[in-house]
Amino acid sequence: MNEYKEAMSERKKNDWQEYVRVEGNKNPWGGVDKIVRGKIRRMGVSSIRVEGGYTRTWKESVERLLERFFPRDEQGDDWRGSVEGMDEENEPVMEFEEGEIERVVRRMKRKKAPGLDGFRNEWIRIAWAAIPEYVSGLMDDCLRKGCFPTKWKQARVVALLKSANKDPAQPGSYRPSDVELKLKLNELKELKLKLKFKLNELQELKLKLKLKLNELKELKLKLKLKLNELNELKLKLKLKLNELKELKLKLKLKLSELKQLKLIEFK
């Protein structure tokens, strides 16, 4: 942390010297003189123009700016209910692709200031080098659940006026200073899109499974019909055998009668 503060102090000093050198030569009684004498009026976020008037409190103004900087997701894109309603037993394993997490970790700048959670990018890189399996398991678990910790999505955002001639009452006159937050939001959108694709694949697999089950039911029904036909044939065969036995018995009786007739004639 000390290195970071020293670097910030050195950077401010160099920037101030450069500003004095350039602006002081242009106009000695201009911006440099006003800053030194404390005559620069601080610019803050004023009331924001909204439908039917202006915001009345700081909280309303901040909420309006946040809505413009980072629009909320449409309700139509919400698919949490679909995920929660899926059959967990048939759910495929959802994981990041090999090397995907490592590429993100390697893109992190070592000297970047920590966020609200106090974690430095350098610590994450060290953790990845020491226990990559644990980090991968943590991220894969978040991906499978479709939910990442809220603290990971928090950042300190400063609204800056784009230029001095912009209307402070217009939300479009400001820009957020935290570029890293935008990058994080883009990454989260990519993850959400990836999860959505995975969900679609899961829905397709579920549909294919349902079709296969229907085919099996049809085959089972056909097999049952065939078994019924076989049972009917077996019953018919049994009846035919009984008929043959009766005919055989009748034939035997006829032969006995013939023998008796021959004996009578012989006498």
XYZ file of C-alpha atoms in Angstrom, residues 50-253:
204
model
C -35.831 14.282 -14.943
C -39.318 13.932 -16.362
C -41.453 16.666 -14.860
C -38.724 18.501 -12.954
C -35.450 17.902 -11.101
C -34.167 15.471 -8.509
C -34.478 16.781 -4.952
C -31.838 14.787 -3.101
C -28.315 13.500 -3.654
C -29.642 9.945 -3.502
C -32.091 10.574 -6.352
C -29.346 12.191 -8.452
C -26.950 9.305 -7.855
C -29.629 6.724 -8.699
C -30.381 8.535 -11.965
C -26.710 8.629 -12.926
C -26.226 4.950 -12.080
C -29.255 4.044 -14.197
C -27.667 5.890 -17.121
C -24.139 4.559 -16.589
C -25.171 0.961 -15.920
C -28.692 0.192 -17.238
C -30.576 -2.596 -15.529
C -31.205 -5.889 -17.317
C -34.557 -6.287 -19.004
C -37.047 -8.494 -17.168
C -37.514 -10.457 -20.375
C -33.866 -11.547 -20.175
C -34.285 -12.906 -16.647
C -33.814 -16.681 -16.760
C -33.197 -17.444 -13.075
C -36.627 -19.136 -12.851
C -35.749 -21.452 -15.719
C -32.499 -22.457 -14.019
C -34.170 -23.048 -10.661
C -36.834 -25.213 -12.314
C -34.388 -27.534 -14.062
C -34.013 -31.156 -13.031
C -30.701 -31.285 -11.141
C -30.250 -35.016 -11.758
C -30.129 -34.506 -15.530
C -28.158 -31.242 -15.368
C -24.805 -31.443 -17.203
C -21.617 -30.260 -15.485
C -20.995 -26.591 -16.349
C -17.384 -25.460 -16.086
C -15.102 -22.839 -17.576
C -13.082 -23.936 -20.573
C -9.506 -25.048 -20.001
C -7.195 -22.044 -19.688
C -10.052 -19.515 -19.642
C -9.599 -18.513 -15.987
C -5.814 -18.432 -16.323
C -6.036 -15.987 -19.246
C -8.214 -13.627 -17.193
C -5.844 -13.802 -14.207
C -2.810 -13.072 -16.381
C -4.542 -9.988 -17.848
C -4.911 -8.447 -14.364
C -2.554 -5.520 -13.759
C -0.276 -6.147 -10.777
C -0.019 -2.534 -9.545
C -3.688 -1.646 -9.848
C -5.274 -0.171 -6.708
C -7.452 -2.573 -4.701
C -11.230 -2.369 -4.870
C -13.727 -1.969 -2.024
C -12.973 -5.501 -0.808
C -9.300 -4.580 -0.270
C -8.029 -7.382 -2.520
C -5.147 -6.554 -4.824
C -4.810 -8.150 -8.245
C -1.335 -9.276 -7.223
C -2.855 -11.436 -4.459
C -5.159 -13.121 -6.964
C -2.208 -13.869 -9.240
C -0.271 -15.324 -6.280
C -3.287 -17.437 -5.270
C -3.599 -18.729 -8.830
C 0.086 -19.668 -8.920
C -0.174 -21.479 -5.556
C -3.635 -23.122 -5.662
C -5.055 -22.964 -9.212
C -7.332 -25.965 -8.576
C -9.036 -24.161 -5.679
C -9.542 -20.952 -7.681
C -10.881 -22.906 -10.679
C -13.198 -24.894 -8.410
C -14.523 -21.689 -6.846
C -15.243 -20.080 -10.222
C -16.769 -23.278 -11.656
C -19.034 -23.552 -8.614
C -20.237 -19.973 -9.155
C -20.825 -20.750 -12.836
C -22.830 -23.894 -12.073
C -25.033 -22.022 -9.585
C -25.434 -19.074 -11.965
C -24.626 -16.671 -9.137
C -21.475 -14.689 -8.336
C -20.950 -12.888 -4.976
C -22.454 -9.409 -4.885
C -19.250 -7.951 -3.410
C -17.405 -8.874 -6.599
C -19.693 -6.520 -8.516
C -19.279 -3.487 -6.240
C -16.991 -0.551 -7.003
C -16.559 3.107 -6.119
C -17.829 5.205 -9.030
C -17.082 8.934 -9.378
C -19.273 10.968 -11.750
C -17.134 13.384 -13.766
C -18.437 16.235 -15.902
C -17.308 15.541 -19.468
C -16.353 19.189 -20.037
C -16.917 22.637 -18.514
C -19.466 23.617 -21.181
C -21.728 20.649 -20.451
C -25.044 21.195 -18.666
C -24.631 19.805 -15.104
C -28.365 19.109 -14.940
C -28.243 16.598 -17.806
C -27.364 12.969 -16.895
C -25.632 12.629 -20.259
C -23.132 15.341 -19.277
C -21.372 12.949 -16.878
C -19.209 9.883 -17.300
C -18.160 7.269 -14.717
C -14.495 7.295 -13.707
C -14.273 3.579 -12.873
C -13.409 2.002 -16.208
C -12.578 -1.242 -14.429
C -16.199 -1.549 -13.312
C -17.307 -1.379 -16.932
C -14.879 -4.154 -17.773
C -16.236 -6.240 -14.902
C -19.799 -5.637 -16.055
C -18.848 -6.677 -19.583
C -17.264 -9.832 -18.191
C -20.416 -10.539 -16.192
C -22.525 -10.013 -19.312
C -20.303 -12.479 -21.170
C -20.713 -14.965 -18.332
C -24.459 -14.431 -18.368
C -24.521 -15.014 -22.127
C -22.438 -18.157 -21.686
C -24.789 -19.395 -18.975
C -27.729 -18.650 -21.250
C -26.145 -20.723 -24.044
C -25.521 -23.531 -21.556
C -29.139 -23.333 -20.444
C -30.317 -23.538 -24.064
C -28.097 -26.586 -24.570
C -29.578 -28.085 -21.427
C -33.101 -27.392 -22.677
C -32.242 -29.059 -25.995
C -30.827 -32.085 -24.182
C -33.932 -32.245 -22.028
C -36.130 -32.088 -25.149
C -34.082 -34.842 -26.847
C -34.353 -36.949 -23.704
C -38.110 -36.409 -23.680
C -38.334 -37.480 -27.334
C -36.260 -40.586 -26.597
C -38.527 -41.430 -23.672
C -41.562 -41.055 -25.938
C -39.898 -43.358 -28.482
C -39.230 -45.892 -25.738
C -42.855 -45.664 -24.635
C -43.978 -46.280 -28.222
C -41.613 -49.246 -28.512
C -42.869 -50.572 -25.192
C -46.460 -50.238 -26.420
C -45.597 -52.008 -29.690
C -43.844 -54.755 -27.747
C -46.897 -55.123 -25.548
C -49.103 -55.420 -28.640
C -46.761 -58.040 -30.090
C -46.868 -59.988 -26.835
C -50.661 -59.849 -26.919
C -50.595 -61.160 -30.494
C -48.264 -63.965 -29.420
C -50.556 -64.822 -26.530
C -53.511 -64.916 -28.926
C -51.568 -67.183 -31.296
C -50.566 -69.368 -28.372
C -54.208 -69.623 -27.323
C -55.272 -70.493 -30.885
C -52.529 -73.110 -31.058
C -53.729 -74.589 -27.804
C -57.287 -74.743 -29.159
C -56.036 -76.428 -32.331
C -54.145 -78.999 -30.265
C -57.292 -79.707 -28.289
C -59.207 -80.137 -31.545
C -56.532 -82.554 -32.774
C -56.779 -84.526 -29.549
C -60.549 -84.740 -29.965
C -60.140 -85.878 -33.575
C -57.559 -88.432 -32.506
C -59.931 -89.731 -29.846
C -62.795 -89.945 -32.360
C -60.507 -91.757 -34.792
C -59.573 -94.216 -32.098
C -63.245 -94.867 -31.355
